[in-house]
Coordinates of N, CA and C in Angstrom, one line a residue:
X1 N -14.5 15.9 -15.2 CA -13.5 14.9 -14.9 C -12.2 15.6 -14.4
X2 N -11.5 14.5 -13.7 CA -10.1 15.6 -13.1 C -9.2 16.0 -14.1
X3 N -8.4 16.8 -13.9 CA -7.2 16.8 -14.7 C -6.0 16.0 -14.6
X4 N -5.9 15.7 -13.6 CA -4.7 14.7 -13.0 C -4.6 13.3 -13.6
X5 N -4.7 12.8 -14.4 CA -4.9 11.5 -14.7 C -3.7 10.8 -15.2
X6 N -2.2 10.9 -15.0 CA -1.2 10.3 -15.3 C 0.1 11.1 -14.3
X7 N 1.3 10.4 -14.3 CA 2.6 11.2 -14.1 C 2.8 13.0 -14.4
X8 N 2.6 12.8 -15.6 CA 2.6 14.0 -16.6 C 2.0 15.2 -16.4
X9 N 0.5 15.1 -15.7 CA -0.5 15.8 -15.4 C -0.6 16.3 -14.1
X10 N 0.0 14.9 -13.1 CA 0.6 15.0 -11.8 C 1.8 15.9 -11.4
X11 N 2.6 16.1 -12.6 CA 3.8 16.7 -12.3 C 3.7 18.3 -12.9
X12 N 2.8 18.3 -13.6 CA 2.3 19.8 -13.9 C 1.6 20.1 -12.6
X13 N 0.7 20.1 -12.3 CA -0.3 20.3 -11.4 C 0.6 20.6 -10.1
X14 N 1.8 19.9 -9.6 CA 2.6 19.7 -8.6 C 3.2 21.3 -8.9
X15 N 3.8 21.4 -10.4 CA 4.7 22.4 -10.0 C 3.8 23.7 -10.0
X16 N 2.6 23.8 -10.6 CA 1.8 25.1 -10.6 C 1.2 25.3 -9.4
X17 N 1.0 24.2 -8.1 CA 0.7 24.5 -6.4 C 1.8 25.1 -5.9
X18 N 3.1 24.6 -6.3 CA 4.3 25.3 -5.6 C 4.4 26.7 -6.3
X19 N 4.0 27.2 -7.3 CA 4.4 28.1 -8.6 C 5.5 28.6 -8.6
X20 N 6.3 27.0 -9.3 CA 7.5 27.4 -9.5 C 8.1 26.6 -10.8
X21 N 9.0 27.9 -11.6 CA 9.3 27.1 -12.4 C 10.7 26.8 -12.9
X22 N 11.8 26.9 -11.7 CA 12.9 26.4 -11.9 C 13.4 25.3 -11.3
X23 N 12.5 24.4 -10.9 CA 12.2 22.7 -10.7 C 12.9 21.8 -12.0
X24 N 13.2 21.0 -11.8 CA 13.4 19.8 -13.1 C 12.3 18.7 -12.9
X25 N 12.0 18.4 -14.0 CA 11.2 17.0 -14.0 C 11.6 15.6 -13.1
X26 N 13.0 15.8 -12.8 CA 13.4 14.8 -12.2 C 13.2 15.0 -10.7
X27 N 13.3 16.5 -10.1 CA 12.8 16.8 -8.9 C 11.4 16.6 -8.6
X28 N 10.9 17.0 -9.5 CA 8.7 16.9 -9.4 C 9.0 15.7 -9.3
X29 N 9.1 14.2 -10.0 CA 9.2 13.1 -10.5 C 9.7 12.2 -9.0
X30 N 11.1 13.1 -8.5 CA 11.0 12.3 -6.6 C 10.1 12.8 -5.4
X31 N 9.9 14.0 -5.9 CA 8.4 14.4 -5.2 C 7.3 13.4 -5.1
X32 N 7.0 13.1 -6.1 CA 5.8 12.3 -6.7 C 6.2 10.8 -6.1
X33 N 7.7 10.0 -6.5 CA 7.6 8.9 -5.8 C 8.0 8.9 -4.0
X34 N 8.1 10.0 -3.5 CA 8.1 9.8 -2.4 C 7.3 10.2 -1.2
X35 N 6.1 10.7 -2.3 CA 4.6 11.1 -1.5 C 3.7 9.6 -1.9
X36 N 4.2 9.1 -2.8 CA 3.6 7.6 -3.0 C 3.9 6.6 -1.7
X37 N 5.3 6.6 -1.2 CA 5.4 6.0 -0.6 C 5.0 6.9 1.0
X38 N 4.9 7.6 1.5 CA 3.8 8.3 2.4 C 2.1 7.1 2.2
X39 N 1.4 7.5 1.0 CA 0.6 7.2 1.1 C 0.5 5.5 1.3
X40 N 1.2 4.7 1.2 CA 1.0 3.2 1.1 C 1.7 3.4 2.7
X41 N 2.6 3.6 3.3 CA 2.5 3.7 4.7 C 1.5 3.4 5.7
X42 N 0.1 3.9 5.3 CA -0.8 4.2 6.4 C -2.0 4.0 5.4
X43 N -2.1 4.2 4.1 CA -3.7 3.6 3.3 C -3.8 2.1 3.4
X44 N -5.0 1.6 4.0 CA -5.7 0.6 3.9 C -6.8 0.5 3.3
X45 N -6.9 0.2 2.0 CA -8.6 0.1 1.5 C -8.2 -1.5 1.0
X46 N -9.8 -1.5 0.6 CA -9.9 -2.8 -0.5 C -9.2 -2.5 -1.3
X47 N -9.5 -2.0 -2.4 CA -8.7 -1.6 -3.6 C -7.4 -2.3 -3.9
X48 N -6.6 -2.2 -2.6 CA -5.0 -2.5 -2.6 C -5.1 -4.0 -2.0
X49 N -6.1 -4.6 -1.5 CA -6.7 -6.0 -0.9 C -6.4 -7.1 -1.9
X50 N -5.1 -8.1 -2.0 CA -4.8 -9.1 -3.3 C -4.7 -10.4 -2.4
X51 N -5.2 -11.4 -3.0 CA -4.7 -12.9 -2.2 C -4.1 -13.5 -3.5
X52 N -3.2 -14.8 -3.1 CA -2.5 -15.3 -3.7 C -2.7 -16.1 -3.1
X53 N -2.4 -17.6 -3.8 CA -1.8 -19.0 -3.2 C -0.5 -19.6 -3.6
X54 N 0.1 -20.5 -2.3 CA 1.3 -20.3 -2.7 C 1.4 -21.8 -2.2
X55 N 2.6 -22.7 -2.8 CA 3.0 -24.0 -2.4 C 4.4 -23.8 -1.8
X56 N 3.5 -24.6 -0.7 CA 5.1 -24.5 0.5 C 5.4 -25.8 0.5
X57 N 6.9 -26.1 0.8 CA 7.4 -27.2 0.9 C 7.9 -27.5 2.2
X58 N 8.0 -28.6 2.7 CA 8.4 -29.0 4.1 C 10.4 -28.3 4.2
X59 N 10.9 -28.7 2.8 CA 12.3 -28.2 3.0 C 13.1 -27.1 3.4
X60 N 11.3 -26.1 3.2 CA 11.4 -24.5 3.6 C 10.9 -23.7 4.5
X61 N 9.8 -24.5 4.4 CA 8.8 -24.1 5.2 C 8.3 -22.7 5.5
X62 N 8.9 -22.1 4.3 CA 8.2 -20.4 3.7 C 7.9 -20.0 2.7
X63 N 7.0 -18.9 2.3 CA 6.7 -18.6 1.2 C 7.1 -17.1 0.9
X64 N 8.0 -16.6 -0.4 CA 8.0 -15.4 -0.6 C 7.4 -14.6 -0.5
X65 N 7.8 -13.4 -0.1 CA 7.0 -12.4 -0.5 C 6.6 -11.9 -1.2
X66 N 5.2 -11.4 -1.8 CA 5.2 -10.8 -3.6 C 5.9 -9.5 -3.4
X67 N 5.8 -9.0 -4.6 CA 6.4 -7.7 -5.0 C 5.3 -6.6 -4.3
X68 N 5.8 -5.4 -4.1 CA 5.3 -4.4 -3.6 C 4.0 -4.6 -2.4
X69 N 4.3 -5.7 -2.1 CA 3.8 -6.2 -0.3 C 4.2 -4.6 0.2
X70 N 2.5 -5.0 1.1 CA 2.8 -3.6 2.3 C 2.4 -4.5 3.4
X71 N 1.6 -5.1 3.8 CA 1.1 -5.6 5.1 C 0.3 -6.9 5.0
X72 N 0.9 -8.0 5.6 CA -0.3 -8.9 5.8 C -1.4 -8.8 6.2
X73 N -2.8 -9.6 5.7 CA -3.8 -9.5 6.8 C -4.6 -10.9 7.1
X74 N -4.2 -11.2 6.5 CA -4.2 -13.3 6.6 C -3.6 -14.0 5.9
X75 N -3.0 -15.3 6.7 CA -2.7 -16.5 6.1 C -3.2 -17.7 6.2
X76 N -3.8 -18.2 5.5 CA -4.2 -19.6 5.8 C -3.6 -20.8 5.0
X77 N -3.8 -22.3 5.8 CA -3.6 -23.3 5.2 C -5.0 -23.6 4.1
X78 N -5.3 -23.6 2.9 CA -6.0 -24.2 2.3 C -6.6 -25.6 2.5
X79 N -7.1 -25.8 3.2 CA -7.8 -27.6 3.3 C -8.7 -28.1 1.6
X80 N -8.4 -29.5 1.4 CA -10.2 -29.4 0.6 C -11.1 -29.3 0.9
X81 N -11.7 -29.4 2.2 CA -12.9 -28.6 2.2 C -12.6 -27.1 2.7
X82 N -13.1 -26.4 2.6 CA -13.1 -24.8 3.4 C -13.2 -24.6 4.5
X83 N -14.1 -25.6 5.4 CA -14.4 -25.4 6.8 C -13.2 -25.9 7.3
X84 N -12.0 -26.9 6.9 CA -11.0 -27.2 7.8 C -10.1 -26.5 7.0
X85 N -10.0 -25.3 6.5 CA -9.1 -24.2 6.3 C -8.4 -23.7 8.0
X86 N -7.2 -23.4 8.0 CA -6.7 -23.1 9.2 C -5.9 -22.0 9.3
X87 N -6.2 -20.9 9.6 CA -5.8 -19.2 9.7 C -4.4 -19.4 10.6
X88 N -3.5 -19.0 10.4 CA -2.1 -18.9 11.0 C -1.9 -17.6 11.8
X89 N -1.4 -17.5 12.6 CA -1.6 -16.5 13.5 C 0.3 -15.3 13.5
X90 N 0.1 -14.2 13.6 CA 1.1 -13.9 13.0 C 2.0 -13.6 14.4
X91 N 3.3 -13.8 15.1 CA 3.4 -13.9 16.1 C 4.9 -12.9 16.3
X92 N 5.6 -12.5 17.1 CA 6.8 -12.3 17.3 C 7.8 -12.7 17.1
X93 N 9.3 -12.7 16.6 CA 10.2 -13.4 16.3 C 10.8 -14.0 17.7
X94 N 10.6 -13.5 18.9 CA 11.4 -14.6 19.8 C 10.3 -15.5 20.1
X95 N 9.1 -15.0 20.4 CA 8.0 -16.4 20.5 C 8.2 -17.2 19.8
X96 N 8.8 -17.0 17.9 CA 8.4 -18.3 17.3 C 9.5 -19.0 17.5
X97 N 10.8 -18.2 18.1 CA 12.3 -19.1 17.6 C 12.6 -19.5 19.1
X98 N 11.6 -19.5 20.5 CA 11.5 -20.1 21.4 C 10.7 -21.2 22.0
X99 N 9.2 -21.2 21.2 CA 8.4 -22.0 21.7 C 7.9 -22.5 19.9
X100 N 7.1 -23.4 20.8 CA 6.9 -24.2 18.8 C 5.2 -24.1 19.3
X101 N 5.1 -22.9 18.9 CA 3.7 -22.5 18.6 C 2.9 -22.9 17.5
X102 N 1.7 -23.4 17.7 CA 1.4 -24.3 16.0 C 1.1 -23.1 15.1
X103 N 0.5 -23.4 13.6 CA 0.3 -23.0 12.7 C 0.4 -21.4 13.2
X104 N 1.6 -20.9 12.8 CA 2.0 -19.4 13.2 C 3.2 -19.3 12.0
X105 N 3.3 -17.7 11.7 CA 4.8 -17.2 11.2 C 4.9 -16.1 11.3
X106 N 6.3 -15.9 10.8 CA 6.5 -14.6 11.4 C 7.5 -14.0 9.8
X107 N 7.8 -12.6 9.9 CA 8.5 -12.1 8.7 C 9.8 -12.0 9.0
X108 N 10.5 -12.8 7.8 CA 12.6 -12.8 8.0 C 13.0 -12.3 6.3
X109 N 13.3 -11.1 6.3 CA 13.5 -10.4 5.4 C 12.6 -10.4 4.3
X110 N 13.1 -11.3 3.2 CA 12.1 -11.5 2.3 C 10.9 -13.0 2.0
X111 N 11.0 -13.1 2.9 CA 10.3 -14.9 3.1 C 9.2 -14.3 4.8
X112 N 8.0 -15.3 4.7 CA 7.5 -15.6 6.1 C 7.7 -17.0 6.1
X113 N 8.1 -17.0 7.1 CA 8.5 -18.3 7.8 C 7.5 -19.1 8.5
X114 N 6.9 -20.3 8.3 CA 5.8 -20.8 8.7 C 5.8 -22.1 9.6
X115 N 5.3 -22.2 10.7 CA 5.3 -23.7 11.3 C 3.8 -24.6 11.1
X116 N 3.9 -25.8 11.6 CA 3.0 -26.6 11.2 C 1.8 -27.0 12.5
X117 N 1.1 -27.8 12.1 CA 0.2 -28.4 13.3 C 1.1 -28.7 14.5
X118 N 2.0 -29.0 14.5 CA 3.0 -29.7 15.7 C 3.8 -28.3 16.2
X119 N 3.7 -27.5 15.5 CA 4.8 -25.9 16.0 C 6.1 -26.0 15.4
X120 N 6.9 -26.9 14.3 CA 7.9 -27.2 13.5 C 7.8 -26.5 12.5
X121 N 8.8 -25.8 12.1 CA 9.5 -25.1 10.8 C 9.4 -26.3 9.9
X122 N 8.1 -26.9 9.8 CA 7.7 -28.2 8.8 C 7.0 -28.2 8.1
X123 N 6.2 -26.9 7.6 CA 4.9 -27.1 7.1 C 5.4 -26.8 5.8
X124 N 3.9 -27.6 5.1 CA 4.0 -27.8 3.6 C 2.4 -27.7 3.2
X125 N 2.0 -27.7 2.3 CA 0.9 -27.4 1.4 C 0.6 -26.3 0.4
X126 N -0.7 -26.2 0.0 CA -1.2 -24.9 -0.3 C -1.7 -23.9 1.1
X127 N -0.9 -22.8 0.7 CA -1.6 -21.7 1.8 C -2.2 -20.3 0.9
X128 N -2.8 -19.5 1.6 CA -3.8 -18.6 0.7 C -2.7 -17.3 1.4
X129 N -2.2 -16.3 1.1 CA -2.0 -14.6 2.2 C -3.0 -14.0 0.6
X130 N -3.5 -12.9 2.0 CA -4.1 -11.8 1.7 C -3.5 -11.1 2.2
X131 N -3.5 -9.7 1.2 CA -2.6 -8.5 1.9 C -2.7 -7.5 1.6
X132 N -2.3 -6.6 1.5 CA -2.6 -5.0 1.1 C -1.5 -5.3 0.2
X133 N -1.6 -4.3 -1.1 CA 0.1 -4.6 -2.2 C -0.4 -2.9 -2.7
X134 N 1.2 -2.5 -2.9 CA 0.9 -1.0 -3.5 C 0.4 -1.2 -5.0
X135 N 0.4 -0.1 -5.4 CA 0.0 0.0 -6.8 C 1.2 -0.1 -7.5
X136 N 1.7 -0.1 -8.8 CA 2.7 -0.2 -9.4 C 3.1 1.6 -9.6
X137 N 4.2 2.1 -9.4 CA 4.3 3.8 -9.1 C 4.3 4.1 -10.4
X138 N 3.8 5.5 -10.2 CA 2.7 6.6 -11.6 C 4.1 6.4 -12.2
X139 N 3.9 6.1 -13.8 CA 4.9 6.9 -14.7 C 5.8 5.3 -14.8
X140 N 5.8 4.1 -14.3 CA 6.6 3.0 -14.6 C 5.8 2.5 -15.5
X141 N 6.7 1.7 -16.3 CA 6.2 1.0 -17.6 C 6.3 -0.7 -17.4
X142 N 5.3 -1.4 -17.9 CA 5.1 -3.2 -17.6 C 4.9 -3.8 -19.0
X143 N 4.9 -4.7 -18.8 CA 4.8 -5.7 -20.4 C 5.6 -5.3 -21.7
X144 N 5.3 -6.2 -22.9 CA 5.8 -5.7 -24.2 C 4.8 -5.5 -25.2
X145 N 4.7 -4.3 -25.5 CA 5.4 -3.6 -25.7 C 5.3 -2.6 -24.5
X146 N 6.3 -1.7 -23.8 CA 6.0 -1.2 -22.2 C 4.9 0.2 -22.9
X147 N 3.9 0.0 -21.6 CA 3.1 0.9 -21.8 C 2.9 0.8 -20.0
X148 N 2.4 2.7 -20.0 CA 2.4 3.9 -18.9 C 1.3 3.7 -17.9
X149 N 1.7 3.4 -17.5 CA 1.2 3.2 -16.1 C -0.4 3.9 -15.6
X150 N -1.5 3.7 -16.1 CA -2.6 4.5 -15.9 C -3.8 4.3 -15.3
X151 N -3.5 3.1 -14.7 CA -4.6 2.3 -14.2 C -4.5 2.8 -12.4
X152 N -3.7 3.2 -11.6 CA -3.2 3.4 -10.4 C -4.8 3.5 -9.7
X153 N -5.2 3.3 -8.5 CA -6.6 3.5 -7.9 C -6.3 4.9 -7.6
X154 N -5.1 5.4 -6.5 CA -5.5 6.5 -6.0 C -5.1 7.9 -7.3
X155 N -4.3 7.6 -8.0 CA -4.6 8.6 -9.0 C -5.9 8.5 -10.1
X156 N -6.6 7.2 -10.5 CA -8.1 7.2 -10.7 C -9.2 7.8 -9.7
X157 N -9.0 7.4 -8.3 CA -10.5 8.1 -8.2 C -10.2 9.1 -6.6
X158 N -8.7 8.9 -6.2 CA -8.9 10.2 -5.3 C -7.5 10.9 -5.6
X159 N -7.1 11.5 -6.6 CA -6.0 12.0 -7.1 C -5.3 13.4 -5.9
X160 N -6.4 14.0 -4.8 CA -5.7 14.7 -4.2 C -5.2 14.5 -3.1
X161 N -4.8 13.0 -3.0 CA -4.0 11.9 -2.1 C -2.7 12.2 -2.6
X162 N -2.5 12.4 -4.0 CA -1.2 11.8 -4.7 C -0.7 13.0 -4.4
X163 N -1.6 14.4 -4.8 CA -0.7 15.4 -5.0 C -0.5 16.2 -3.8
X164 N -1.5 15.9 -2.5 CA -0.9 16.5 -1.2 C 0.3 16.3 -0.9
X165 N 0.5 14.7 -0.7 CA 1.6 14.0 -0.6 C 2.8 14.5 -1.3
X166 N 2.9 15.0 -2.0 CA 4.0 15.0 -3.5 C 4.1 16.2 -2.7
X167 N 3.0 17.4 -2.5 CA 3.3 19.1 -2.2 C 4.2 18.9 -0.8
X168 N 3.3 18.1 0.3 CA 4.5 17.7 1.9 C 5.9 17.6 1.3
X169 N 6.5 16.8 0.6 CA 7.4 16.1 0.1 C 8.3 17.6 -0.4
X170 N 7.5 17.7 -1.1 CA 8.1 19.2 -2.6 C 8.5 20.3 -1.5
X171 N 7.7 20.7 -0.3 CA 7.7 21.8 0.5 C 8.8 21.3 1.5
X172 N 8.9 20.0 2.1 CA 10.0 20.2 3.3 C 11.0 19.9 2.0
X173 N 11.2 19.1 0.8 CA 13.0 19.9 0.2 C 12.8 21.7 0.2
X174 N 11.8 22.4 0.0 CA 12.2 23.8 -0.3 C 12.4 24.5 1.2
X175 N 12.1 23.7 2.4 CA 12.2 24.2 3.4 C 11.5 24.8 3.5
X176 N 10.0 25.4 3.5 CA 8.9 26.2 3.9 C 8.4 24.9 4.6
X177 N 8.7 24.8 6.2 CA 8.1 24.1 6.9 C 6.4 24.5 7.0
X178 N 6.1 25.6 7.3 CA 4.6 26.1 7.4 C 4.0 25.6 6.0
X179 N 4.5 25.3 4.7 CA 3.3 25.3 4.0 C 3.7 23.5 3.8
X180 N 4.6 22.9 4.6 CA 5.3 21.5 4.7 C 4.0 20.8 5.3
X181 N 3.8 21.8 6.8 CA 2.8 21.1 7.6 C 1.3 20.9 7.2
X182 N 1.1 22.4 6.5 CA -0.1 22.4 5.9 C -0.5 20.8 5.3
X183 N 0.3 20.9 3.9 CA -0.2 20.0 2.9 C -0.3 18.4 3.5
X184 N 0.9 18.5 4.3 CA 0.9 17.0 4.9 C -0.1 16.4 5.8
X185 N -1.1 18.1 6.6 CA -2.2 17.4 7.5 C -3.3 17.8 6.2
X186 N -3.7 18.1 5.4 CA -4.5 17.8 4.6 C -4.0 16.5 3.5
X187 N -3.1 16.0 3.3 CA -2.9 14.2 3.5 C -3.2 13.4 4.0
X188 N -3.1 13.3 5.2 CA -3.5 12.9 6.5 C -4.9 13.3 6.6
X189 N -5.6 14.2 6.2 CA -6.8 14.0 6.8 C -7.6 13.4 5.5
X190 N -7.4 13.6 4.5 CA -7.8 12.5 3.1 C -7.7 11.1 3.3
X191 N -6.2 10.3 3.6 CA -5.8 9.5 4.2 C -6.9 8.7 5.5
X192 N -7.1 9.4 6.2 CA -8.1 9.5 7.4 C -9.7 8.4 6.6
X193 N -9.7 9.8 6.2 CA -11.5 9.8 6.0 C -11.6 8.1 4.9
X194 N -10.9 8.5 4.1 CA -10.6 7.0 3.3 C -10.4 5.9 3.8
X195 N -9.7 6.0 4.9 CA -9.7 4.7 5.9 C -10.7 4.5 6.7
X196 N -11.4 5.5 7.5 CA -12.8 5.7 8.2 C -13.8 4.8 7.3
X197 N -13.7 5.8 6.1 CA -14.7 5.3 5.1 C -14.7 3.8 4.9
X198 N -13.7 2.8 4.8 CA -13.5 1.4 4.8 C -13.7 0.8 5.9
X199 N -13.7 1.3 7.1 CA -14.1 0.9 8.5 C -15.6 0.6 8.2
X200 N -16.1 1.9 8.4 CA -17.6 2.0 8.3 C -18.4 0.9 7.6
X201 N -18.0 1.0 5.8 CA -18.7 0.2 5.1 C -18.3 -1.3 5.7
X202 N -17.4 -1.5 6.2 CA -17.1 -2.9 6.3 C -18.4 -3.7 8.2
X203 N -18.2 -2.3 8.8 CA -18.7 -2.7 10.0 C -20.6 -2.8 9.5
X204 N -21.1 -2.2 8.5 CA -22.2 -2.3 8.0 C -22.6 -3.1 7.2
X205 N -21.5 -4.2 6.6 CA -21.6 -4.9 5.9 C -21.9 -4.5 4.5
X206 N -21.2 -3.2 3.9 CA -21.6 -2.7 2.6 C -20.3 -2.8 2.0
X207 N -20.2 -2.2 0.8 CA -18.8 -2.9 0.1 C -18.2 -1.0 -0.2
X208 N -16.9 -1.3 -0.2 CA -16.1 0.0 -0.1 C -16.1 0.8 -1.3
X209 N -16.6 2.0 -1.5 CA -16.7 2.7 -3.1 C -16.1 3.8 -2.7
X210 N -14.9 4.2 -3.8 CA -14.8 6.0 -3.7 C -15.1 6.5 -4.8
X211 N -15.1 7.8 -4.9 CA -15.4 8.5 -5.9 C -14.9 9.9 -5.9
X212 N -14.7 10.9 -6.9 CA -14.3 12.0 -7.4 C -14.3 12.6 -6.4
X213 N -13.5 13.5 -5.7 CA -14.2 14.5 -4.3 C -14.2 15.7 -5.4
X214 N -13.6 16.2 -6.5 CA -13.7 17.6 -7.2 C -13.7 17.2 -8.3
X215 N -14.2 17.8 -9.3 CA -14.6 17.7 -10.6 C -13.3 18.4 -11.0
X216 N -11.9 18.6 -10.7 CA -10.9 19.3 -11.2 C -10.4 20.5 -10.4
X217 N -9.0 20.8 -10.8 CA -7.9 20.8 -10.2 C -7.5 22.2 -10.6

């Protein structure tokens, strides 16, 4: 099994690639959250794949955004039956605030903004978004009593996502561009293959699995 399995493990492992030990925890610690946010940049799997339903009102004619939203990838109106479900199309900001294109929206800071069958900033119902949403970041605490954060996908099953990422991050603060570049195209090519990998299964109709690439670290 890996060694990497939390913050704590992550931020050992981090400082023993750089081998250095006049780091702070709070340095390893921005390393770590800003190789997270690298990775949700450009990862698309299932894994991160959430739908919600949401009630829109004619008065607004939008629905929030959830927390740690990375990318849409459908919206629909919910019908009672399913076949007259109706997929919204995601459009440009001056197309929508020019032409009254029907069931379309677009994103205005923290809301998408949605029009109706007629192309009016009118619409109301139940709608469905599906989306990519990050993980909750390694080492934050949720509920009561708060407990650590250990469920994360890419530190469960491809943990040398988290820590490439963290090493790019950790290397361009120390300024060693050459070992900056390194780690970040072996990110990127992890990154890659994992998203490949979700292509494939999906164009074969099989369902997306990862698993362990090293038995430890």
């Amino acid at each position: 099994m890996p060694i990497i399995t939390n913050q704590a493990t992550l931020r050992t492992s981090v400082a023993d690639w750089l081998n250095r030990t006049d780091l702070t925890d709070n340095q390893l610690d921005q390393f770590i959250e800003m190789g997270e946010a690298k990775v949700y940049e450009i990862l698309r799997v299932p894994p991160l794949e959430v739908s919600e339903s949401f009630t829109v009102l004619t008065s607004n004619s939008s629905l929030a955004i959830p927390s740690r939203f990375i990318e849409a990838i459908e919206l629909k109106k919910t019908e009672s039956a399913k076949d007259d479900d109706i997929v919204l199309s995601r459009i440009d900001e001056k197309a929508f605030s020019n032409s009254k294109i029907k069931n379309a929206y677009i994103r205005v800071g923290s809301s998408l903004l949605l029009t109706d069958s007629d192309g009016e900033q009118k619409a109301a119902g139940t709608y469905t978004l599906r989306y990519y949403r990050a993980d909750e970041s390694i080492g934050t605490t949720s509920g009561s009593p708060a407990v650590e954060v250990t469920t994360q996908y890419i530190l469960g099953t491809e943990y040398e996502v988290s820590l490439f990422a963290a090493l790019s991050v950790a290397y361009l603060f120390l300024g060693d561009n050459e070992s900056e570049q390194k780690y970040n195209e072996l990110f990127l090519r992890k990154i890659n293959s994992l998203n490949v990998k979700e292509r494939n299964a999906s164009l074969k109709g099989g369902s997306f699995s990862a698993v362990y690439s090293a038995q430890g670290i």
